[in-house]
Coordinates of C-alpha atoms in Angstrom, one line a residue:
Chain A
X159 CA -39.9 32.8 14.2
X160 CA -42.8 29.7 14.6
X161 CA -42.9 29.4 11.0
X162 CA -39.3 29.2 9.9
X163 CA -38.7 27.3 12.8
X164 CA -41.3 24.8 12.0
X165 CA -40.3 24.5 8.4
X166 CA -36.5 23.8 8.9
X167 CA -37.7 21.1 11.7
X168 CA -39.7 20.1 8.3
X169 CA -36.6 20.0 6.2
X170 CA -34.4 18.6 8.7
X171 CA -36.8 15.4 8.6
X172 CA -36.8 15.1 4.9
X173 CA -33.0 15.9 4.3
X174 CA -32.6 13.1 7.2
X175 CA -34.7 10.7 5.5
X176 CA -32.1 11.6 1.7
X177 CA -29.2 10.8 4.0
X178 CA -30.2 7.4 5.0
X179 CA -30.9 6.7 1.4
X180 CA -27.7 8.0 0.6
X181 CA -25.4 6.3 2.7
X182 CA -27.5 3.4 1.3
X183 CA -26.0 3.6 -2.1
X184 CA -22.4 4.4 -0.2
X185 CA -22.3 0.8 1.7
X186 CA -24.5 -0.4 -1.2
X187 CA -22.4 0.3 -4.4
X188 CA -21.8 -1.7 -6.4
X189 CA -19.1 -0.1 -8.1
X190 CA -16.3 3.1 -7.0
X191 CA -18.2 5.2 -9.2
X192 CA -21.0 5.0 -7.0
X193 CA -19.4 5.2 -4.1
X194 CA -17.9 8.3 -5.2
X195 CA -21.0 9.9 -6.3
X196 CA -22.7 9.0 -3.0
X197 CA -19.9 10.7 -1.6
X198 CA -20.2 13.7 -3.6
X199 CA -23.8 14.2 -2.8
X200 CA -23.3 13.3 1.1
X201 CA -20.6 16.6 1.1
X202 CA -24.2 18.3 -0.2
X203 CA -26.2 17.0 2.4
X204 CA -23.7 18.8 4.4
X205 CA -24.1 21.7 3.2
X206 CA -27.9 21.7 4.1
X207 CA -27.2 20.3 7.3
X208 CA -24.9 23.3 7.9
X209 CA -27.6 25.6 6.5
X210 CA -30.4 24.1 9.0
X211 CA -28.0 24.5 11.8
X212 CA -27.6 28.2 11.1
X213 CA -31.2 28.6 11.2
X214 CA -31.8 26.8 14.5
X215 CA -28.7 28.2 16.3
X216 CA -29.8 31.7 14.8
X217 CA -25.9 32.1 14.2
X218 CA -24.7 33.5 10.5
X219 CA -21.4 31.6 10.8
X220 CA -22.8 28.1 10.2
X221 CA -23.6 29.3 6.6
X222 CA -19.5 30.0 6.4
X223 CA -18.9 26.4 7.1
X224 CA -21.4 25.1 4.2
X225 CA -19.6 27.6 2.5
X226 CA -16.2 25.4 3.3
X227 CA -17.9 22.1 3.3
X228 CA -19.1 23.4 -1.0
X229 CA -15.5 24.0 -1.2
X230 CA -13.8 21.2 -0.2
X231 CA -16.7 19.0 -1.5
X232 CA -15.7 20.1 -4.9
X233 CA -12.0 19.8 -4.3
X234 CA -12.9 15.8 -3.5
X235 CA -15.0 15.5 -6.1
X236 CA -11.9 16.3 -8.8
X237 CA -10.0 13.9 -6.8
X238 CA -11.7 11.3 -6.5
X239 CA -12.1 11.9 -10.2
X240 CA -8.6 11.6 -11.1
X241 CA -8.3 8.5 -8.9
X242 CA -10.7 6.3 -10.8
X243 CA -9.5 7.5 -14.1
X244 CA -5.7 7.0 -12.9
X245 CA -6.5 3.3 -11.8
X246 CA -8.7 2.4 -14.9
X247 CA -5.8 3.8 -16.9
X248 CA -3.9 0.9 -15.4
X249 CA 0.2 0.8 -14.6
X250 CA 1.6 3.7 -14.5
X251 CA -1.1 6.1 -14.7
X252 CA -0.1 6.8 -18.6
X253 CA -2.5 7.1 -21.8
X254 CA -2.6 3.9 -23.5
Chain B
X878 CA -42.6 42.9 6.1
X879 CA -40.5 40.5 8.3
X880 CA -43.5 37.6 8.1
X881 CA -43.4 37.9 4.4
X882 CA -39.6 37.5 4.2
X883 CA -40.1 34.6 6.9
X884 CA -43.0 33.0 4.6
X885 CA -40.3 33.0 2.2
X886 CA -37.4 31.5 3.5
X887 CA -39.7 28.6 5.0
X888 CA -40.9 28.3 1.5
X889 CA -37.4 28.1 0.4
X890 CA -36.7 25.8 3.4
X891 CA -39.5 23.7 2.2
X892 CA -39.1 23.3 -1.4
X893 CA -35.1 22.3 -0.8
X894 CA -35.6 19.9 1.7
X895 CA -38.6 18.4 -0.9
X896 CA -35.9 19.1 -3.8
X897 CA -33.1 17.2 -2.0
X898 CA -35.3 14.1 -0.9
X899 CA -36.1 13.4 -4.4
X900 CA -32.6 13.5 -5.3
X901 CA -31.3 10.8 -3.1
X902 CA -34.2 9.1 -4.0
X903 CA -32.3 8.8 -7.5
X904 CA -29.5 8.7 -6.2
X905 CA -30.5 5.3 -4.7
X906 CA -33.0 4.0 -7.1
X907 CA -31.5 4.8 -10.6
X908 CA -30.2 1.8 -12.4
X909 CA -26.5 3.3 -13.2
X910 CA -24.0 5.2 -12.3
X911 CA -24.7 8.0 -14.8
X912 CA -28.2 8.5 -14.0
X913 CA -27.3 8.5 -9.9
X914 CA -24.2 11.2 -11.1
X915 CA -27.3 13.1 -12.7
X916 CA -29.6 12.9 -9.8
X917 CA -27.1 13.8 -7.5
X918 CA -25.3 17.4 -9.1
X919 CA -28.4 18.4 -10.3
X920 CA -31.3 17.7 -7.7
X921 CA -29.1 17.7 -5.1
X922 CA -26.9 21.6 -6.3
X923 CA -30.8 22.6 -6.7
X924 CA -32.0 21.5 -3.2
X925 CA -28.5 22.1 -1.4
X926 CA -28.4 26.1 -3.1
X927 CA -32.1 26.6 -1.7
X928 CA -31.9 24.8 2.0
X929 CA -28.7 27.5 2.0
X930 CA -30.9 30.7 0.3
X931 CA -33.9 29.8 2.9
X932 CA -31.3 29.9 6.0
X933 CA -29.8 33.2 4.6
X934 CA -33.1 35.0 4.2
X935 CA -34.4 33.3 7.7
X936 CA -31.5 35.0 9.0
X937 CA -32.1 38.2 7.6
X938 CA -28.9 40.0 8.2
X939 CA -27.3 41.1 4.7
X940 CA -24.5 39.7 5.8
X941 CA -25.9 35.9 6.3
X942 CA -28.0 36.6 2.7
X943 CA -24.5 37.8 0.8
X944 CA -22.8 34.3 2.1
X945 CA -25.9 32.2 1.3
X946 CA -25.2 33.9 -2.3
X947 CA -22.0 33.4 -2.5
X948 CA -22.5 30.0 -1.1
X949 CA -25.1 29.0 -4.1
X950 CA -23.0 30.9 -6.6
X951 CA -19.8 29.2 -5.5
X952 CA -22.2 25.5 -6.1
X953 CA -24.0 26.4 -9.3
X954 CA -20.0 27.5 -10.8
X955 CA -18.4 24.5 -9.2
X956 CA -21.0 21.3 -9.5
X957 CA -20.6 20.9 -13.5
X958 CA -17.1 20.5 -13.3
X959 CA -17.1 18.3 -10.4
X960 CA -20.0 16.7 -12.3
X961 CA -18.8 16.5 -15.3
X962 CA -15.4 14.8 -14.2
X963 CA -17.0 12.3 -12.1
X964 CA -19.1 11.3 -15.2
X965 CA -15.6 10.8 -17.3
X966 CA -14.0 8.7 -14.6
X967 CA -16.9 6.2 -14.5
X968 CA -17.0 6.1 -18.1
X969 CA -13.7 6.0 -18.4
X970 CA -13.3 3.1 -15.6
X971 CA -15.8 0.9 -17.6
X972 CA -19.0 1.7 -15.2
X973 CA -22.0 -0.1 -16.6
X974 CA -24.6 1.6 -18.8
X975 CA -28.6 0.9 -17.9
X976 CA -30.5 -1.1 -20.7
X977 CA -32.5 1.5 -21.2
X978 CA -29.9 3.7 -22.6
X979 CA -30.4 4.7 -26.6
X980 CA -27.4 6.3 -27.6
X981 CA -23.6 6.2 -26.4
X982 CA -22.4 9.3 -27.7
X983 CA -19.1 9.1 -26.4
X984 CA -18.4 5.9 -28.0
X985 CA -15.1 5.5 -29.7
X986 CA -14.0 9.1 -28.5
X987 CA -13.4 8.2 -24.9
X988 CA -11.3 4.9 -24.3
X989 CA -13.3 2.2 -22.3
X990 CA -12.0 0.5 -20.1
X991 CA -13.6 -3.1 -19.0
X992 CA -16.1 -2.6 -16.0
X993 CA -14.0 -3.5 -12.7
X994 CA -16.0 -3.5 -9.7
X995 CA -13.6 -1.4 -7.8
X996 CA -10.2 -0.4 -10.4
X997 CA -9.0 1.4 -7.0
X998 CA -8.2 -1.8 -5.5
X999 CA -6.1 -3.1 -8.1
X1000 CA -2.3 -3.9 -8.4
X1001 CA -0.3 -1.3 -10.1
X1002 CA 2.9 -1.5 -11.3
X1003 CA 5.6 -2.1 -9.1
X1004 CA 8.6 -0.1 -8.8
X1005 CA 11.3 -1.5 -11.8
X1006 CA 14.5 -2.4 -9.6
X1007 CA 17.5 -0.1 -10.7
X1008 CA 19.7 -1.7 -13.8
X1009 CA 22.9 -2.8 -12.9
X1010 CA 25.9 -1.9 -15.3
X1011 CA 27.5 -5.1 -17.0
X1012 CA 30.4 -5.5 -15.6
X1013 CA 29.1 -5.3 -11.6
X1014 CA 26.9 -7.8 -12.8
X1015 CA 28.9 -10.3 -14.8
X1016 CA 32.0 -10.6 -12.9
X1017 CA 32.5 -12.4 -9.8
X1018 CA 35.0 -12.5 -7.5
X1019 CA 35.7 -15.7 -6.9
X1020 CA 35.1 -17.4 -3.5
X1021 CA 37.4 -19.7 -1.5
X1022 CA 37.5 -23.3 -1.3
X1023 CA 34.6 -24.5 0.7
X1024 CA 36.1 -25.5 4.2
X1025 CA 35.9 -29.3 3.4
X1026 CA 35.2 -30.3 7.1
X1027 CA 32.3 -33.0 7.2
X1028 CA 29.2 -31.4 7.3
X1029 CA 26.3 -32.2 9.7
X1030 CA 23.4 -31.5 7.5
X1031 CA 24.2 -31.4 4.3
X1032 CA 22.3 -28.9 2.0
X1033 CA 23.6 -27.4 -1.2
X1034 CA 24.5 -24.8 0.3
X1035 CA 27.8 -23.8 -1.1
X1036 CA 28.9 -20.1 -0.2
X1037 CA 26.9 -17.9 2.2
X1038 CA 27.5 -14.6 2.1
X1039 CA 26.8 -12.4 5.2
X1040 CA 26.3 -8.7 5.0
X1041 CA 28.3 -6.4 7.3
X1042 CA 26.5 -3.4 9.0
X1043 CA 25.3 -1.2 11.8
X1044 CA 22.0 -2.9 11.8
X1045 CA 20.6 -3.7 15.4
X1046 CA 20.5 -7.1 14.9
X1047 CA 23.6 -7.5 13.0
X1048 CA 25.2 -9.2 16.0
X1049 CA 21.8 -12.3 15.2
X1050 CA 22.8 -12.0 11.8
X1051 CA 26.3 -13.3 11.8
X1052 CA 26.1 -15.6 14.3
X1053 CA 23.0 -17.1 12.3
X1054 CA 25.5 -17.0 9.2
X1055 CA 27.8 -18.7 11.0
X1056 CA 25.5 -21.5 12.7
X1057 CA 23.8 -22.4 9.0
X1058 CA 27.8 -22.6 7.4
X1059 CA 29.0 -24.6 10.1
X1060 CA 26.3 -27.0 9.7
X1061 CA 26.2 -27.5 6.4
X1062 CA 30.0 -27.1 5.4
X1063 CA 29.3 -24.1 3.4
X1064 CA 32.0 -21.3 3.0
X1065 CA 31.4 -18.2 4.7
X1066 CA 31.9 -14.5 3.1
X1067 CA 31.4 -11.6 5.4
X1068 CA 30.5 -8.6 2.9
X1069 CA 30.6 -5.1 3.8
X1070 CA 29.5 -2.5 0.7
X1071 CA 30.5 1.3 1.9
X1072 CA 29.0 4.2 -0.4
X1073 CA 31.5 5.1 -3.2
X1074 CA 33.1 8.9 -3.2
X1075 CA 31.2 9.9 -6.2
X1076 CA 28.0 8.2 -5.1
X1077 CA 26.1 11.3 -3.0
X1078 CA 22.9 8.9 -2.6
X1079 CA 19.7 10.1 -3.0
X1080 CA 18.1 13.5 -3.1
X1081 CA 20.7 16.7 -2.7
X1082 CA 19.6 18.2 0.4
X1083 CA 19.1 21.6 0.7
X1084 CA 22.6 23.5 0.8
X1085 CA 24.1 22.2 -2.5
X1086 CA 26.8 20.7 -3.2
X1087 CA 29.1 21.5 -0.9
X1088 CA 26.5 20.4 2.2
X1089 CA 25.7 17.0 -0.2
X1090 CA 29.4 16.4 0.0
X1091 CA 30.0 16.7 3.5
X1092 CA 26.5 14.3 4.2
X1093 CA 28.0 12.1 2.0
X1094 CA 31.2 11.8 3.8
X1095 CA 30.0 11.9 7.1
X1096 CA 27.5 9.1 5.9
X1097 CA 30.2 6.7 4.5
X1098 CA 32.3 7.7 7.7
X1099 CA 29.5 6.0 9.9
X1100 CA 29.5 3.4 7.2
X1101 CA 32.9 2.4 7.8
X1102 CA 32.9 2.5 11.6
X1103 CA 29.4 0.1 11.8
X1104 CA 31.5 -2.0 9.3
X1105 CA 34.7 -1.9 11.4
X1106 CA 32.7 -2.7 15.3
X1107 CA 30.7 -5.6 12.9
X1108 CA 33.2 -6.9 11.4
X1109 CA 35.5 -7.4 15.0
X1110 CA 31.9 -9.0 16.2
X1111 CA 32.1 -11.3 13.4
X1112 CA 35.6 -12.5 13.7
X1113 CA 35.4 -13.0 17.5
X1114 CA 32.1 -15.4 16.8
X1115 CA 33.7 -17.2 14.0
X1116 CA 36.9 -17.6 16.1
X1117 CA 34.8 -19.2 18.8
X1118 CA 32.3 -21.1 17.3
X1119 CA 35.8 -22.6 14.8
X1120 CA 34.1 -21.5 11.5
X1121 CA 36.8 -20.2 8.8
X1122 CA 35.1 -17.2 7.4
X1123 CA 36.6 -14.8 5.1
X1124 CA 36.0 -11.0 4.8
X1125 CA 35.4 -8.3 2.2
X1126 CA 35.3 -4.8 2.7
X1127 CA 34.4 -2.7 -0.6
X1128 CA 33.7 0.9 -1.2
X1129 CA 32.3 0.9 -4.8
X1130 CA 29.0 1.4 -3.4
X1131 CA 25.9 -0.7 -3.6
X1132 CA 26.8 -0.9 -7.4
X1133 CA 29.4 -3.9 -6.7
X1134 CA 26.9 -6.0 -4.4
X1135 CA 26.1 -7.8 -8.0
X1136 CA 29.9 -8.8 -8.1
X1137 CA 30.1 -9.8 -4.8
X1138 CA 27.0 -12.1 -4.6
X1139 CA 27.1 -13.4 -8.2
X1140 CA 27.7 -17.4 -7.2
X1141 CA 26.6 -17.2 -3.4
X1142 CA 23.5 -19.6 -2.9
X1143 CA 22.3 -17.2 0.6
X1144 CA 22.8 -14.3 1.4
X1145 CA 22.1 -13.5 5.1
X1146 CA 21.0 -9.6 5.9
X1147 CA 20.1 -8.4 9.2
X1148 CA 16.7 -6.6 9.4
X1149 CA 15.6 -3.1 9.3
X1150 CA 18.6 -1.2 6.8
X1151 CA 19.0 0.0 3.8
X1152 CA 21.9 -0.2 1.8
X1153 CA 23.7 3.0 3.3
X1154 CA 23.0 1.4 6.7
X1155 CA 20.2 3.6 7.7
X1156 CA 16.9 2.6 9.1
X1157 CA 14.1 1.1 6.9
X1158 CA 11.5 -1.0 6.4
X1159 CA 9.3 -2.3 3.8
X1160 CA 10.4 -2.4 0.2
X1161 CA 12.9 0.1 1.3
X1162 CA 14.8 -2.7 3.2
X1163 CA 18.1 -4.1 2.0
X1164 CA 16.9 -7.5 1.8
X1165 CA 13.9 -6.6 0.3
X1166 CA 15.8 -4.9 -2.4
X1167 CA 18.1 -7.7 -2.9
X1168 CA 15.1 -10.2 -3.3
X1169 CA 13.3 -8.0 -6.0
X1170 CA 16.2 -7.8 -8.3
X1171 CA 16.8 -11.4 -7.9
X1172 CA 20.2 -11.7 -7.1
X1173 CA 20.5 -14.1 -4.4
X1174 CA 18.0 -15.4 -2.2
X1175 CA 17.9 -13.5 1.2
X1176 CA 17.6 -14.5 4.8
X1177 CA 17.2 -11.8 7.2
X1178 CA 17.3 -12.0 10.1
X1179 CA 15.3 -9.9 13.1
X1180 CA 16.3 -11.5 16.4
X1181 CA 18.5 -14.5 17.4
X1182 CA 16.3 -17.0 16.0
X1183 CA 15.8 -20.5 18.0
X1184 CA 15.9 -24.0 15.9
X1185 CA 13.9 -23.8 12.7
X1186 CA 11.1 -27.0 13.5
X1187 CA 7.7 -25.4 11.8
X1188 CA 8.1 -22.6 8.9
X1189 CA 5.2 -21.3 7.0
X1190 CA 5.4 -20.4 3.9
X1191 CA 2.7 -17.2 2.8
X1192 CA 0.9 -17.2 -0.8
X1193 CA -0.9 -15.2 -2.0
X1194 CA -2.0 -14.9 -5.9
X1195 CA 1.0 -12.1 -6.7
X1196 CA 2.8 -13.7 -9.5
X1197 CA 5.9 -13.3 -6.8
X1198 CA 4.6 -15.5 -4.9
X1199 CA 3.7 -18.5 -7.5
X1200 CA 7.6 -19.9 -7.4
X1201 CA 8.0 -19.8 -3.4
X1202 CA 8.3 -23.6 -3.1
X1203 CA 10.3 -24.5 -6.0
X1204 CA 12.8 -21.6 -4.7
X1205 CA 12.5 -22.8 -1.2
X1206 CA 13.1 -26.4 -2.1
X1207 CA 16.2 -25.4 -4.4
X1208 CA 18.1 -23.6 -2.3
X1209 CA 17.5 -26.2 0.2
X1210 CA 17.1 -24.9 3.8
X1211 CA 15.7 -26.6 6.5
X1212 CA 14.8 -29.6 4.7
X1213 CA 13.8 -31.6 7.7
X1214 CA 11.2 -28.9 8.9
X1215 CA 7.8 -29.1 8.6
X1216 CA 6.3 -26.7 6.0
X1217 CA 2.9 -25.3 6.0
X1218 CA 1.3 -23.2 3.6
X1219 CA -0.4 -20.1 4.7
X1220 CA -2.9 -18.7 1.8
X1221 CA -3.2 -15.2 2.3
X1222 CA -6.4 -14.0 1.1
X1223 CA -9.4 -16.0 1.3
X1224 CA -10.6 -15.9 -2.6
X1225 CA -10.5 -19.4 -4.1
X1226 CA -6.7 -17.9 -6.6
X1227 CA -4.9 -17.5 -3.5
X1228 CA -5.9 -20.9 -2.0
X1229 CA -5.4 -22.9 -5.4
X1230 CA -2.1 -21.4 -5.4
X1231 CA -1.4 -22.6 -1.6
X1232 CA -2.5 -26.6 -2.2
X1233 CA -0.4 -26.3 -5.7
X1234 CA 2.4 -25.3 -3.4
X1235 CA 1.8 -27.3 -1.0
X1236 CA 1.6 -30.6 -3.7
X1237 CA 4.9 -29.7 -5.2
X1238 CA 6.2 -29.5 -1.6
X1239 CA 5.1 -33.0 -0.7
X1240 CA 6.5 -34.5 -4.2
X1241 CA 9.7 -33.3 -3.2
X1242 CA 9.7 -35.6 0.0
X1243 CA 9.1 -32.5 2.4
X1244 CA 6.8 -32.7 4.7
X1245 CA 4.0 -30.3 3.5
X1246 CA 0.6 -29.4 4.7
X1247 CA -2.0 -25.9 3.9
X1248 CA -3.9 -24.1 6.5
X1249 CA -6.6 -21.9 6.5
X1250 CA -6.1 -18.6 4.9
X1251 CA -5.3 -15.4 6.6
X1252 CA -8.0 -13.4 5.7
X1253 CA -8.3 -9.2 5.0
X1254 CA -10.5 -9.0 8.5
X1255 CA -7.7 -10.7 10.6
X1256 CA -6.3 -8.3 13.3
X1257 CA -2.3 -7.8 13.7
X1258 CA -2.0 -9.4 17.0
X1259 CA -4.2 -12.3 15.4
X1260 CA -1.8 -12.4 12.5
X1261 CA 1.0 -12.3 15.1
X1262 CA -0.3 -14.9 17.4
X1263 CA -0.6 -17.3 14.4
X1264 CA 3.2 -16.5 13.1
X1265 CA 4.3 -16.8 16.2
X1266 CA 3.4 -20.4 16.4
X1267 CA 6.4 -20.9 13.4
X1268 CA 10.3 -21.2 13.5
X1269 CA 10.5 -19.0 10.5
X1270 CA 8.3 -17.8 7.4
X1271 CA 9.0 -17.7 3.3
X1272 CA 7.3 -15.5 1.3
X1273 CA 7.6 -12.7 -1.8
X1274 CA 7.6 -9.3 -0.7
X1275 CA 8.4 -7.6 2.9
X1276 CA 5.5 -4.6 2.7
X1277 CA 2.8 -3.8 0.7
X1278 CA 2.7 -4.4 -3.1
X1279 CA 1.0 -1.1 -4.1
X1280 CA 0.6 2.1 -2.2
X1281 CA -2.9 2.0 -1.7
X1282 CA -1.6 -1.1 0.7
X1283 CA -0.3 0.7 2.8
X1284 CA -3.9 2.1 4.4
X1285 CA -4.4 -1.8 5.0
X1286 CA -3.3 -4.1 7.4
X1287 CA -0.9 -5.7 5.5
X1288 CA 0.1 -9.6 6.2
X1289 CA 3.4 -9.7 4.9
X1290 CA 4.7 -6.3 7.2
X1291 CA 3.1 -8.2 10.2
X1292 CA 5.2 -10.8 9.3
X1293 CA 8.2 -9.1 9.0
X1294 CA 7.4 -7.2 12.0
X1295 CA 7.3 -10.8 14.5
X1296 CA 8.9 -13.4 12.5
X1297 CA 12.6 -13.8 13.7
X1298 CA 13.8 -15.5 10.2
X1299 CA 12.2 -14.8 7.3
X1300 CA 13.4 -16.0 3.9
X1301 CA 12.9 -14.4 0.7
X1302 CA 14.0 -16.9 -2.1

């Protein structure tokens, strides 16, 4: 188990070292699209984060909440979607 | 066998944790918000699916390696949509496109919109008030003689009409009515407005129509009673403080309130109802729905409100907001009080709008000053503590102006949440 264990500790570093530049780009910006896409790709880091876990915990049913977190990540994603298009569609939400 | 399958996963491991790097990377180093869209549903579905594949085959159990399948399946079918949307929205929204970029191909097939840093925040459109028919709105019913005793302070203020309900401080309410038209000779109209027969209001609940009439008529019966206990309130107040007052009782629904109101110069609403007497707040207030469709300017009235020194009058850029002085200065109330103008909003619109204000004020012979704004970061009880400092506050709107408001602390529901007098011109 040395091996694996030593390569997720590996991972964990470098998919710590993606979230702090992600969450970068969150706070950073500039615009909602951004933010939104930072946030779509933070719901990823999840998912690896959830994977890792399952690995050091030696427990299968971390891999069933990444499984979630990919779920629900999409779900946002279409939402958040819809938001920005809604609001750049201006009052009313209707096709101009 | 086992070391080889544990050589792989790590190599999995390894190579998604490598994978996923490189994709924030982009995500925080690429000029716009297409490429960073790019880097992250690519890389980052790439990286993601083979962090999840290395845990399932560290596992080893086929159970753990199905849902690490599944899981990568479920991101490789999902992440192009999700992509793929995102990518429309910001191009839709106006997002800016990298200099580097050689070809819009989506040009004149997708509409553009101009690039706004954040369209989430801005003001949508607000709720149309409901049209009345003609004839609520163009007849009135005409009011008595004004009383014709001296007045102590005059003000042109003519008729005040006071509205009759179950509120909790509908007892504040009509004696403030009664205070402002014995001071400044005004007549006095006590209104009460019960739902009509045919009127159900609002949605049908469930139980048709037979369960919507019965709510209906239990609702108006409550109506009536609230009416009935104000109303003996009222008379014993006006009796004692010597203050002729006359009183309507209608039950055409809120439909007739147009008639009623059509040539009063205030009308005086206690807080926290809507126009069936239940509990509101927000736009959903009586007052605030009088104030929107412009009928009559509203005072309404929270608690028993002491005399009005200091009043504060909030701006902010809303295009509601842009006539509060000239409205405040023609209806004429508290024309000896000192007025200051509260910008809400630090940006430089909002305090433009406040010293315009504030000049028209002055020009007028009031005395008029601004303060500093009330900015987005101010806590409530800050807000509070500030209001608190004033007799009574003017301003546009009672809650937020959007929806999205409401996840913010919004400045004008704190103030209609402390201020004991609050008048919406």
């Amino acid at each position: 188990m040395t091996i694996l264990t030593w390569a997720a500790a590996a991972t964990a570093g470098l998919v710590g070292a993606a979230l702090v530049a992600v969450v970068w780009r969150l706070l950073a910006g500039p615009s909602s699209a951004d933010r939104v896409i930072a946030t779509d790709m933070l719901g990823l880091l999840a998912i690896a984060i959830a994977a890792l876990t399952a690995v050091f915990a030696g427990h299968a049913a971390f891999l069933d909440v990444a499984f979630a977190v990919a779920l629900f990540g999409f779900l946002a994603a279409v939402a958040f979607a819809g938001l920005l298009e809604g609001a750049a569609r201006g009052p009313g939400g209707g096709e101009r | 066998m086992t070391l080889l399958l544990e050589i792989v996963a790590a190599a999995c491991l390894l190579s998604g944790g490598v994978v996923v790097a490189i994709a924030a990377l982009g995500v925080a180093r690429f000029p716009d918000p297409f490429t960073r869209m790019h880097a992250a549903t690519k890389t980052g579905v790439a990286g993601a699916g083979l962090i999840m594949l290395g845990a399932g085959l560290g596992l080893g159990t086929p159970a753990a390696v199905l849902t690490a399948l599944a899981g990568v399946a479920f991101l490789v079918a999902t992440t192009p949509l999700a992509s793929h949307l995102l990518g429309r929205a910001a191009y839709v929204a106006g997002a800016p496109i990298a200099s580097a970029t050689v070809r819009d191909a989506l040009e004149g097939v997708l509409d553009r919109h101009l690039f706004d840093i954040d369209p989430a925040r801005r003001r949508r459109a607000q709720r149309k008030p409901r049209p009345t028919s003609e004839e609520a709105a163009m007849t009135a019913i005409p009011f008595p003689e004004a009383s014709g005793r001296p007045a102590a302070h005059p003000a042109p203020l003519r008729r005040i009409v006071c509205w009759l309900s179950g509120a909790p401080a509908q007892s504040e309410a009509s004696a403030t009515a009664l205070a402002l038209a014995g001071d400044c000779g005004a007549s006095l109209t006590a209104l009460s407005l019960v739902a009509s027969v045919s009127d159900a209001g609002g949605a049908r609940p469930v139980g048709g129509s037979h369960w919507a009439r019965w709510s209906a008529a239990s609702r108006r019966e409550r109506q009536r009673t609230s009416a009935a206990t104000a109303l003996a309130d009222f008379e014993d107040r006006a009796r004692s403080a010597g203050v002729p007052a006359d009183t309507r009782h209608d039950e055409a629904g809120p439909a007739a309130l147009g008639r009623h109101v059509a040539a009063a110069d205030l009308m005086v609403v206690p807080a926290g109802i809507d126009a069936a007497g239940e509990p509101a707040e927000g736009a959903d207030e009586l007052a605030a729905r009088i104030a929107a469709e412009h009928r009559v300017p509203v005072l309404r009235v929270a608690r028993r409100p002491g005399p009005v020194r200091r009043i504060a009058i909030l701006v902010d850029r809303s295009a509601a907001s842009a006539g509060l002085a000239q409205s405040f200065t023609r209806i004429g109330l508290w024309s000896d009080a000192r007025a200051e103008i509260v910008p809400v909003g630090d940006d430089p619109a909002s305090i433009e709008a406040a010293a315009a204000q504030a000049a028209l004020l002055v020009a007028h012979g009031r005395i008029a000053e601004t303060t500093p704004p009330i900015g987005e970061e101010t806590p409530v009880d800050e807000i509070a503590a500030l209001l608190r400092r004033y007799d009574a506050v003017v301003m546009a709107r009672l809650g937020p102006a959007t929806w999205l408001g409401i996840a913010r602390i919004d400045r004008h529901a704190v103030a209609a949440a402390t201020m004991a007098l609050v008048l919406l011109p």
